[in-house]
Amino acid sequence: MPPNIACRATRPAQQEEAQMAINVGDRIPEATLMKLTDKGPQPVKTGEFFKGRKVVVFALPGAFTPTCSNQHLPGFINSSDDIKAKGVDEIVCLSVNDAFVMGAWGKQQGADGKVTMLGDGNGDFTKALGLDFDGSGFGMGTRSLRYSMLVDDGVVKSLNKEENPGEAKISGAENMLQQLS
């Protein structure tokens, strides 16, 4: 498998047309994500999680993939103090992976206390956002597009969809920091 395959997969045009993506001003859909804790995987209900809070969410095609591991997640880990100093309550890394994978990846990357790792195992939340793509041709199934967004009290305030899936610039921590200024 080529090293950047998870970050080069694209969404078929007909799928994009059939499903509208979430937009700035829209409310985050109700879904259940999963977080690995000392007691095992625990459900995180989006309605409760985002209520009354300012949260930066960044999503990526997959844990342990090259662009995701070398650029996207480390950028938010390294900028977490600066982002939180702008009034952000929490930074979330989201992927269509299970909580165990997200927990192990977060631990390996040093995300503890900086970035909350949430799994969208079945891709239900990602599909509800309209930010999924079909990576079946690469043996990956449904995955998330690469993006970041600022959510304030459950409402999307900014949405940064990456144009080149092998990069983490538009959706990266530096761009989010500029938007928070």
mmCIF file with all atom_site columns, C-alpha atoms in Angstrom:
data_model
loop_
_atom_site.group_PDB
_atom_site.id
_atom_site.type_symbol
_atom_site.label_atom_id
_atom_site.label_alt_id
_atom_site.label_comp_id
_atom_site.label_asym_id
_atom_site.label_entity_id
_atom_site.label_seq_id
_atom_site.pdbx_PDB_ins_code
_atom_site.Cartn_x
_atom_site.Cartn_y
_atom_site.Cartn_z
_atom_site.occupancy
_atom_site.B_iso_or_equiv
_atom_site.pdbx_formal_charge
_atom_site.auth_seq_id
_atom_site.auth_comp_id
_atom_site.auth_asym_id
_atom_site.auth_atom_id
_atom_site.pdbx_PDB_model_num
ATOM 1   C CA . MET A 1 1   ? 0.000   0.000  0.000  1.00 0.00 ? 1   MET A CA 1
ATOM 2   C CA . PRO A 1 2   ? 1.466   3.430  -0.906 1.00 0.00 ? 2   PRO A CA 1
ATOM 3   C CA . PRO A 1 3   ? 2.370   5.440  2.215  1.00 0.00 ? 3   PRO A CA 1
ATOM 4   C CA . ASN A 1 4   ? -0.164  8.245  1.742  1.00 0.00 ? 4   ASN A CA 1
ATOM 5   C CA . ILE A 1 5   ? -3.095  6.157  0.539  1.00 0.00 ? 5   ILE A CA 1
ATOM 6   C CA . ALA A 1 6   ? -5.403  7.075  3.453  1.00 0.00 ? 6   ALA A CA 1
ATOM 7   C CA . CYS A 1 7   ? -4.900  10.721 2.737  1.00 0.00 ? 7   CYS A CA 1
ATOM 8   C CA . ARG A 1 8   ? -5.268  10.543 -1.048 1.00 0.00 ? 8   ARG A CA 1
ATOM 9   C CA . ALA A 1 9   ? -8.626  8.819  -1.284 1.00 0.00 ? 9   ALA A CA 1
ATOM 10  C CA . THR A 1 10  ? -11.343 11.072 -2.621 1.00 0.00 ? 10  THR A CA 1
ATOM 11  C CA . ARG A 1 11  ? -15.090 11.198 -2.415 1.00 0.00 ? 11  ARG A CA 1
ATOM 12  C CA . PRO A 1 12  ? -16.987 10.253 -5.592 1.00 0.00 ? 12  PRO A CA 1
ATOM 13  C CA . ALA A 1 13  ? -18.772 13.224 -7.168 1.00 0.00 ? 13  ALA A CA 1
ATOM 14  C CA . GLN A 1 14  ? -22.164 11.505 -7.166 1.00 0.00 ? 14  GLN A CA 1
ATOM 15  C CA . GLN A 1 15  ? -21.884 10.805 -3.435 1.00 0.00 ? 15  GLN A CA 1
ATOM 16  C CA . GLU A 1 16  ? -20.995 14.435 -2.759 1.00 0.00 ? 16  GLU A CA 1
ATOM 17  C CA . GLU A 1 17  ? -24.048 15.636 -4.668 1.00 0.00 ? 17  GLU A CA 1
ATOM 18  C CA . ALA A 1 18  ? -26.386 13.189 -2.928 1.00 0.00 ? 18  ALA A CA 1
ATOM 19  C CA . GLN A 1 19  ? -25.463 14.311 0.575  1.00 0.00 ? 19  GLN A CA 1
ATOM 20  C CA . MET A 1 20  ? -25.187 17.904 1.704  1.00 0.00 ? 20  MET A CA 1
ATOM 21  C CA . ALA A 1 21  ? -22.375 18.692 4.102  1.00 0.00 ? 21  ALA A CA 1
ATOM 22  C CA . ILE A 1 22  ? -22.887 20.639 7.293  1.00 0.00 ? 22  ILE A CA 1
ATOM 23  C CA . ASN A 1 23  ? -22.331 24.388 6.966  1.00 0.00 ? 23  ASN A CA 1
ATOM 24  C CA . VAL A 1 24  ? -21.432 27.322 9.160  1.00 0.00 ? 24  VAL A CA 1
ATOM 25  C CA . GLY A 1 25  ? -24.494 28.202 11.235 1.00 0.00 ? 25  GLY A CA 1
ATOM 26  C CA . ASP A 1 26  ? -25.796 24.611 11.331 1.00 0.00 ? 26  ASP A CA 1
ATOM 27  C CA . ARG A 1 27  ? -26.296 22.722 14.592 1.00 0.00 ? 27  ARG A CA 1
ATOM 28  C CA . ILE A 1 28  ? -24.170 19.623 15.212 1.00 0.00 ? 28  ILE A CA 1
ATOM 29  C CA . PRO A 1 29  ? -26.252 16.443 14.704 1.00 0.00 ? 29  PRO A CA 1
ATOM 30  C CA . GLU A 1 30  ? -27.068 14.096 17.565 1.00 0.00 ? 30  GLU A CA 1
ATOM 31  C CA . ALA A 1 31  ? -24.794 11.064 17.593 1.00 0.00 ? 31  ALA A CA 1
ATOM 32  C CA . THR A 1 32  ? -22.809 8.919  19.966 1.00 0.00 ? 32  THR A CA 1
ATOM 33  C CA . LEU A 1 33  ? -19.030 8.933  19.723 1.00 0.00 ? 33  LEU A CA 1
ATOM 34  C CA . MET A 1 34  ? -16.702 6.807  21.850 1.00 0.00 ? 34  MET A CA 1
ATOM 35  C CA . LYS A 1 35  ? -13.809 7.746  24.128 1.00 0.00 ? 35  LYS A CA 1
ATOM 36  C CA . LEU A 1 36  ? -11.355 5.311  25.671 1.00 0.00 ? 36  LEU A CA 1
ATOM 37  C CA . THR A 1 37  ? -11.075 5.771  29.446 1.00 0.00 ? 37  THR A CA 1
ATOM 38  C CA . ASP A 1 38  ? -9.508  3.773  32.272 1.00 0.00 ? 38  ASP A CA 1
ATOM 39  C CA . LYS A 1 39  ? -12.856 1.945  32.505 1.00 0.00 ? 39  LYS A CA 1
ATOM 40  C CA . GLY A 1 40  ? -12.889 1.103  28.780 1.00 0.00 ? 40  GLY A CA 1
ATOM 41  C CA . PRO A 1 41  ? -14.796 2.762  25.935 1.00 0.00 ? 41  PRO A CA 1
ATOM 42  C CA . GLN A 1 42  ? -17.376 5.297  27.135 1.00 0.00 ? 42  GLN A CA 1
ATOM 43  C CA . PRO A 1 43  ? -20.139 6.925  25.043 1.00 0.00 ? 43  PRO A CA 1
ATOM 44  C CA . VAL A 1 44  ? -19.966 10.643 24.311 1.00 0.00 ? 44  VAL A CA 1
ATOM 45  C CA . LYS A 1 45  ? -23.340 12.103 23.273 1.00 0.00 ? 45  LYS A CA 1
ATOM 46  C CA . THR A 1 46  ? -22.760 15.044 20.943 1.00 0.00 ? 46  THR A CA 1
ATOM 47  C CA . GLY A 1 47  ? -25.741 17.044 22.224 1.00 0.00 ? 47  GLY A CA 1
ATOM 48  C CA . GLU A 1 48  ? -24.415 16.973 25.781 1.00 0.00 ? 48  GLU A CA 1
ATOM 49  C CA . PHE A 1 49  ? -20.754 17.283 24.809 1.00 0.00 ? 49  PHE A CA 1
ATOM 50  C CA . PHE A 1 50  ? -21.100 20.485 22.765 1.00 0.00 ? 50  PHE A CA 1
ATOM 51  C CA . LYS A 1 51  ? -23.782 22.178 24.891 1.00 0.00 ? 51  LYS A CA 1
ATOM 52  C CA . GLY A 1 52  ? -22.586 25.463 26.380 1.00 0.00 ? 52  GLY A CA 1
ATOM 53  C CA . ARG A 1 53  ? -18.993 24.907 25.312 1.00 0.00 ? 53  ARG A CA 1
ATOM 54  C CA . LYS A 1 54  ? -16.564 26.149 22.671 1.00 0.00 ? 54  LYS A CA 1
ATOM 55  C CA . VAL A 1 55  ? -14.897 23.140 21.014 1.00 0.00 ? 55  VAL A CA 1
ATOM 56  C CA . VAL A 1 56  ? -12.411 22.798 18.173 1.00 0.00 ? 56  VAL A CA 1
ATOM 57  C CA . VAL A 1 57  ? -12.934 19.564 16.248 1.00 0.00 ? 57  VAL A CA 1
ATOM 58  C CA . PHE A 1 58  ? -10.527 18.293 13.649 1.00 0.00 ? 58  PHE A CA 1
ATOM 59  C CA . ALA A 1 59  ? -11.171 15.118 11.726 1.00 0.00 ? 59  ALA A CA 1
ATOM 60  C CA . LEU A 1 60  ? -8.973  12.982 9.577  1.00 0.00 ? 60  LEU A CA 1
ATOM 61  C CA . PRO A 1 61  ? -9.106  9.829  7.434  1.00 0.00 ? 61  PRO A CA 1
ATOM 62  C CA . GLY A 1 62  ? -7.407  7.502  9.885  1.00 0.00 ? 62  GLY A CA 1
ATOM 63  C CA . ALA A 1 63  ? -5.268  7.012  12.953 1.00 0.00 ? 63  ALA A CA 1
ATOM 64  C CA . PHE A 1 64  ? -1.641  6.079  12.346 1.00 0.00 ? 64  PHE A CA 1
ATOM 65  C CA . THR A 1 65  ? -1.715  7.240  8.700  1.00 0.00 ? 65  THR A CA 1
ATOM 66  C CA . PRO A 1 66  ? 1.183   9.429  7.475  1.00 0.00 ? 66  PRO A CA 1
ATOM 67  C CA . THR A 1 67  ? -0.299  12.930 7.071  1.00 0.00 ? 67  THR A CA 1
ATOM 68  C CA . CYS A 1 68  ? -2.538  12.413 10.056 1.00 0.00 ? 68  CYS A CA 1
ATOM 69  C CA . SER A 1 69  ? 0.341   11.260 12.295 1.00 0.00 ? 69  SER A CA 1
ATOM 70  C CA . ASN A 1 70  ? 3.057   13.560 10.983 1.00 0.00 ? 70  ASN A CA 1
ATOM 71  C CA . GLN A 1 71  ? 1.137   16.820 10.504 1.00 0.00 ? 71  GLN A CA 1
ATOM 72  C CA . HIS A 1 72  ? -2.498  17.051 11.562 1.00 0.00 ? 72  HIS A CA 1
ATOM 73  C CA . LEU A 1 73  ? -2.571  15.619 15.100 1.00 0.00 ? 73  LEU A CA 1
ATOM 74  C CA . PRO A 1 74  ? 0.894   16.911 16.118 1.00 0.00 ? 74  PRO A CA 1
ATOM 75  C CA . GLY A 1 75  ? -0.058  20.419 14.965 1.00 0.00 ? 75  GLY A CA 1
ATOM 76  C CA . PHE A 1 76  ? -3.029  20.520 17.345 1.00 0.00 ? 76  PHE A CA 1
ATOM 77  C CA . ILE A 1 77  ? -1.083  18.905 20.195 1.00 0.00 ? 77  ILE A CA 1
ATOM 78  C CA . ASN A 1 78  ? 1.701   21.478 19.843 1.00 0.00 ? 78  ASN A CA 1
ATOM 79  C CA . SER A 1 79  ? -0.782  24.379 19.598 1.00 0.00 ? 79  SER A CA 1
ATOM 80  C CA . SER A 1 80  ? -3.207  23.183 22.280 1.00 0.00 ? 80  SER A CA 1
ATOM 81  C CA . ASP A 1 81  ? -2.181  25.760 24.911 1.00 0.00 ? 81  ASP A CA 1
ATOM 82  C CA . ASP A 1 82  ? -2.447  28.629 22.409 1.00 0.00 ? 82  ASP A CA 1
ATOM 83  C CA . ILE A 1 83  ? -5.844  27.421 21.157 1.00 0.00 ? 83  ILE A CA 1
ATOM 84  C CA . LYS A 1 84  ? -7.223  27.002 24.671 1.00 0.00 ? 84  LYS A CA 1
ATOM 85  C CA . ALA A 1 85  ? -5.891  30.465 25.602 1.00 0.00 ? 85  ALA A CA 1
ATOM 86  C CA . LYS A 1 86  ? -8.326  31.823 22.959 1.00 0.00 ? 86  LYS A CA 1
ATOM 87  C CA . GLY A 1 87  ? -11.293 30.595 25.019 1.00 0.00 ? 87  GLY A CA 1
ATOM 88  C CA . VAL A 1 88  ? -11.630 27.081 23.595 1.00 0.00 ? 88  VAL A CA 1
ATOM 89  C CA . ASP A 1 89  ? -12.814 24.569 26.202 1.00 0.00 ? 89  ASP A CA 1
ATOM 90  C CA . GLU A 1 90  ? -11.647 21.432 24.413 1.00 0.00 ? 90  GLU A CA 1
ATOM 91  C CA . ILE A 1 91  ? -9.870  20.224 21.282 1.00 0.00 ? 91  ILE A CA 1
ATOM 92  C CA . VAL A 1 92  ? -11.159 16.992 19.727 1.00 0.00 ? 92  VAL A CA 1
ATOM 93  C CA . CYS A 1 93  ? -9.515  14.686 17.225 1.00 0.00 ? 93  CYS A CA 1
ATOM 94  C CA . LEU A 1 94  ? -12.155 12.625 15.412 1.00 0.00 ? 94  LEU A CA 1
ATOM 95  C CA . SER A 1 95  ? -11.766 9.697  13.057 1.00 0.00 ? 95  SER A CA 1
ATOM 96  C CA . VAL A 1 96  ? -13.808 6.768  11.798 1.00 0.00 ? 96  VAL A CA 1
ATOM 97  C CA . ASN A 1 97  ? -11.868 4.396  14.024 1.00 0.00 ? 97  ASN A CA 1
ATOM 98  C CA . ASP A 1 98  ? -12.788 2.634  17.255 1.00 0.00 ? 98  ASP A CA 1
ATOM 99  C CA . ALA A 1 99  ? -12.046 4.062  20.685 1.00 0.00 ? 99  ALA A CA 1
ATOM 100 C CA . PHE A 1 100 ? -9.210  1.587  21.289 1.00 0.00 ? 100 PHE A CA 1
ATOM 101 C CA . VAL A 1 101 ? -7.355  2.689  18.149 1.00 0.00 ? 101 VAL A CA 1
ATOM 102 C CA . MET A 1 102 ? -7.934  6.366  18.917 1.00 0.00 ? 102 MET A CA 1
ATOM 103 C CA . GLY A 1 103 ? -6.775  5.878  22.508 1.00 0.00 ? 103 GLY A CA 1
ATOM 104 C CA . ALA A 1 104 ? -3.601  4.041  21.486 1.00 0.00 ? 104 ALA A CA 1
ATOM 105 C CA . TRP A 1 105 ? -2.809  6.602  18.790 1.00 0.00 ? 105 TRP A CA 1
ATOM 106 C CA . GLY A 1 106 ? -3.366  9.495  21.189 1.00 0.00 ? 106 GLY A CA 1
ATOM 107 C CA . LYS A 1 107 ? -1.092  7.885  23.752 1.00 0.00 ? 107 LYS A CA 1
ATOM 108 C CA . GLN A 1 108 ? 1.606   7.246  21.138 1.00 0.00 ? 108 GLN A CA 1
ATOM 109 C CA . GLN A 1 109 ? 1.383   10.874 19.941 1.00 0.00 ? 109 GLN A CA 1
ATOM 110 C CA . GLY A 1 110 ? 1.334   12.451 23.440 1.00 0.00 ? 110 GLY A CA 1
ATOM 111 C CA . ALA A 1 111 ? -2.215  13.841 23.164 1.00 0.00 ? 111 ALA A CA 1
ATOM 112 C CA . ASP A 1 112 ? -3.178  13.216 26.815 1.00 0.00 ? 112 ASP A CA 1
ATOM 113 C CA . GLY A 1 113 ? -4.431  16.413 28.441 1.00 0.00 ? 113 GLY A CA 1
ATOM 114 C CA . LYS A 1 114 ? -4.108  18.344 25.175 1.00 0.00 ? 114 LYS A CA 1
ATOM 115 C CA . VAL A 1 115 ? -6.394  16.745 22.583 1.00 0.00 ? 115 VAL A CA 1
ATOM 116 C CA . THR A 1 116 ? -9.378  14.486 23.280 1.00 0.00 ? 116 THR A CA 1
ATOM 117 C CA . MET A 1 117 ? -9.387  11.446 21.014 1.00 0.00 ? 117 MET A CA 1
ATOM 118 C CA . LEU A 1 118 ? -12.900 10.394 19.927 1.00 0.00 ? 118 LEU A CA 1
ATOM 119 C CA . GLY A 1 119 ? -13.814 7.460  17.743 1.00 0.00 ? 119 GLY A CA 1
ATOM 120 C CA . ASP A 1 120 ? -16.731 7.414  15.325 1.00 0.00 ? 120 ASP A CA 1
ATOM 121 C CA . GLY A 1 121 ? -16.486 3.661  14.844 1.00 0.00 ? 121 GLY A CA 1
ATOM 122 C CA . ASN A 1 122 ? -19.394 3.204  12.445 1.00 0.00 ? 122 ASN A CA 1
ATOM 123 C CA . GLY A 1 123 ? -19.021 6.635  10.866 1.00 0.00 ? 123 GLY A CA 1
ATOM 124 C CA . ASP A 1 124 ? -22.543 7.656  11.923 1.00 0.00 ? 124 ASP A CA 1
ATOM 125 C CA . PHE A 1 125 ? -21.554 11.159 13.049 1.00 0.00 ? 125 PHE A CA 1
ATOM 126 C CA . THR A 1 126 ? -19.275 11.675 10.051 1.00 0.00 ? 126 THR A CA 1
ATOM 127 C CA . LYS A 1 127 ? -22.063 10.607 7.673  1.00 0.00 ? 127 LYS A CA 1
ATOM 128 C CA . ALA A 1 128 ? -24.582 12.855 9.449  1.00 0.00 ? 128 ALA A CA 1
ATOM 129 C CA . LEU A 1 129 ? -22.181 15.766 8.897  1.00 0.00 ? 129 LEU A CA 1
ATOM 130 C CA . GLY A 1 130 ? -21.923 14.827 5.209  1.00 0.00 ? 130 GLY A CA 1
ATOM 131 C CA . LEU A 1 131 ? -18.139 14.795 5.548  1.00 0.00 ? 131 LEU A CA 1
ATOM 132 C CA . ASP A 1 132 ? -17.503 11.124 4.743  1.00 0.00 ? 132 ASP A CA 1
ATOM 133 C CA . PHE A 1 133 ? -15.953 9.438  1.735  1.00 0.00 ? 133 PHE A CA 1
ATOM 134 C CA . ASP A 1 134 ? -15.849 5.878  0.457  1.00 0.00 ? 134 ASP A CA 1
ATOM 135 C CA . GLY A 1 135 ? -12.350 4.452  0.819  1.00 0.00 ? 135 GLY A CA 1
ATOM 136 C CA . SER A 1 136 ? -13.447 0.910  -0.086 1.00 0.00 ? 136 SER A CA 1
ATOM 137 C CA . GLY A 1 137 ? -11.208 0.918  -3.139 1.00 0.00 ? 137 GLY A CA 1
ATOM 138 C CA . PHE A 1 138 ? -8.279  1.080  -0.737 1.00 0.00 ? 138 PHE A CA 1
ATOM 139 C CA . GLY A 1 139 ? -9.727  -1.450 1.753  1.00 0.00 ? 139 GLY A CA 1
ATOM 140 C CA . MET A 1 140 ? -10.637 1.304  4.202  1.00 0.00 ? 140 MET A CA 1
ATOM 141 C CA . GLY A 1 141 ? -14.433 1.484  4.063  1.00 0.00 ? 141 GLY A CA 1
ATOM 142 C CA . THR A 1 142 ? -16.162 4.714  5.059  1.00 0.00 ? 142 THR A CA 1
ATOM 143 C CA . ARG A 1 143 ? -13.770 7.399  6.297  1.00 0.00 ? 143 ARG A CA 1
ATOM 144 C CA . SER A 1 144 ? -13.861 11.061 7.270  1.00 0.00 ? 144 SER A CA 1
ATOM 145 C CA . LEU A 1 145 ? -12.714 13.833 5.030  1.00 0.00 ? 145 LEU A CA 1
ATOM 146 C CA . ARG A 1 146 ? -9.967  15.975 6.541  1.00 0.00 ? 146 ARG A CA 1
ATOM 147 C CA . TYR A 1 147 ? -11.428 19.118 8.129  1.00 0.00 ? 147 TYR A CA 1
ATOM 148 C CA . SER A 1 148 ? -11.513 21.277 11.216 1.00 0.00 ? 148 SER A CA 1
ATOM 149 C CA . MET A 1 149 ? -14.350 23.274 12.712 1.00 0.00 ? 149 MET A CA 1
ATOM 150 C CA . LEU A 1 150 ? -15.089 25.551 15.606 1.00 0.00 ? 150 LEU A CA 1
ATOM 151 C CA . VAL A 1 151 ? -18.300 24.637 17.404 1.00 0.00 ? 151 VAL A CA 1
ATOM 152 C CA . ASP A 1 152 ? -19.835 27.051 19.918 1.00 0.00 ? 152 ASP A CA 1
ATOM 153 C CA . ASP A 1 153 ? -22.755 25.749 21.993 1.00 0.00 ? 153 ASP A CA 1
ATOM 154 C CA . GLY A 1 154 ? -23.481 23.095 19.364 1.00 0.00 ? 154 GLY A CA 1
ATOM 155 C CA . VAL A 1 155 ? -23.412 25.480 16.375 1.00 0.00 ? 155 VAL A CA 1
ATOM 156 C CA . VAL A 1 156 ? -20.709 25.412 13.691 1.00 0.00 ? 156 VAL A CA 1
ATOM 157 C CA . LYS A 1 157 ? -18.934 28.801 13.667 1.00 0.00 ? 157 LYS A CA 1
ATOM 158 C CA . SER A 1 158 ? -16.189 27.915 11.154 1.00 0.00 ? 158 SER A CA 1
ATOM 159 C CA . LEU A 1 159 ? -15.597 24.931 8.875  1.00 0.00 ? 159 LEU A CA 1
ATOM 160 C CA . ASN A 1 160 ? -12.305 24.273 7.109  1.00 0.00 ? 160 ASN A CA 1
ATOM 161 C CA . LYS A 1 161 ? -12.435 21.424 4.602  1.00 0.00 ? 161 LYS A CA 1
ATOM 162 C CA . GLU A 1 162 ? -9.075  20.382 3.222  1.00 0.00 ? 162 GLU A CA 1
ATOM 163 C CA . GLU A 1 163 ? -8.861  20.639 -0.559 1.00 0.00 ? 163 GLU A CA 1
ATOM 164 C CA . ASN A 1 164 ? -5.823  18.361 -0.849 1.00 0.00 ? 164 ASN A CA 1
ATOM 165 C CA . PRO A 1 165 ? -6.375  15.329 1.394  1.00 0.00 ? 165 PRO A CA 1
ATOM 166 C CA . GLY A 1 166 ? -2.608  14.739 1.657  1.00 0.00 ? 166 GLY A CA 1
ATOM 167 C CA . GLU A 1 167 ? -2.160  18.086 3.431  1.00 0.00 ? 167 GLU A CA 1
ATOM 168 C CA . ALA A 1 168 ? -3.254  19.530 6.747  1.00 0.00 ? 168 ALA A CA 1
ATOM 169 C CA . LYS A 1 169 ? -3.066  23.255 6.004  1.00 0.00 ? 169 LYS A CA 1
ATOM 170 C CA . ILE A 1 170 ? -6.619  24.575 5.655  1.00 0.00 ? 170 ILE A CA 1
ATOM 171 C CA . SER A 1 171 ? -7.744  22.232 8.435  1.00 0.00 ? 171 SER A CA 1
ATOM 172 C CA . GLY A 1 172 ? -4.576  22.581 10.496 1.00 0.00 ? 172 GLY A CA 1
ATOM 173 C CA . ALA A 1 173 ? -3.931  24.151 13.876 1.00 0.00 ? 173 ALA A CA 1
ATOM 174 C CA . GLU A 1 174 ? -2.259  27.289 12.484 1.00 0.00 ? 174 GLU A CA 1
ATOM 175 C CA . ASN A 1 175 ? -5.300  28.187 10.393 1.00 0.00 ? 175 ASN A CA 1
ATOM 176 C CA . MET A 1 176 ? -7.620  27.542 13.350 1.00 0.00 ? 176 MET A CA 1
ATOM 177 C CA . LEU A 1 177 ? -5.487  29.773 15.571 1.00 0.00 ? 177 LEU A CA 1
ATOM 178 C CA . GLN A 1 178 ? -5.771  32.596 13.018 1.00 0.00 ? 178 GLN A CA 1
ATOM 179 C CA . GLN A 1 179 ? -9.555  32.186 12.964 1.00 0.00 ? 179 GLN A CA 1
ATOM 180 C CA . LEU A 1 180 ? -9.693  32.404 16.749 1.00 0.00 ? 180 LEU A CA 1
ATOM 181 C CA . SER A 1 181 ? -7.739  35.678 16.827 1.00 0.00 ? 181 SER A CA 1
#
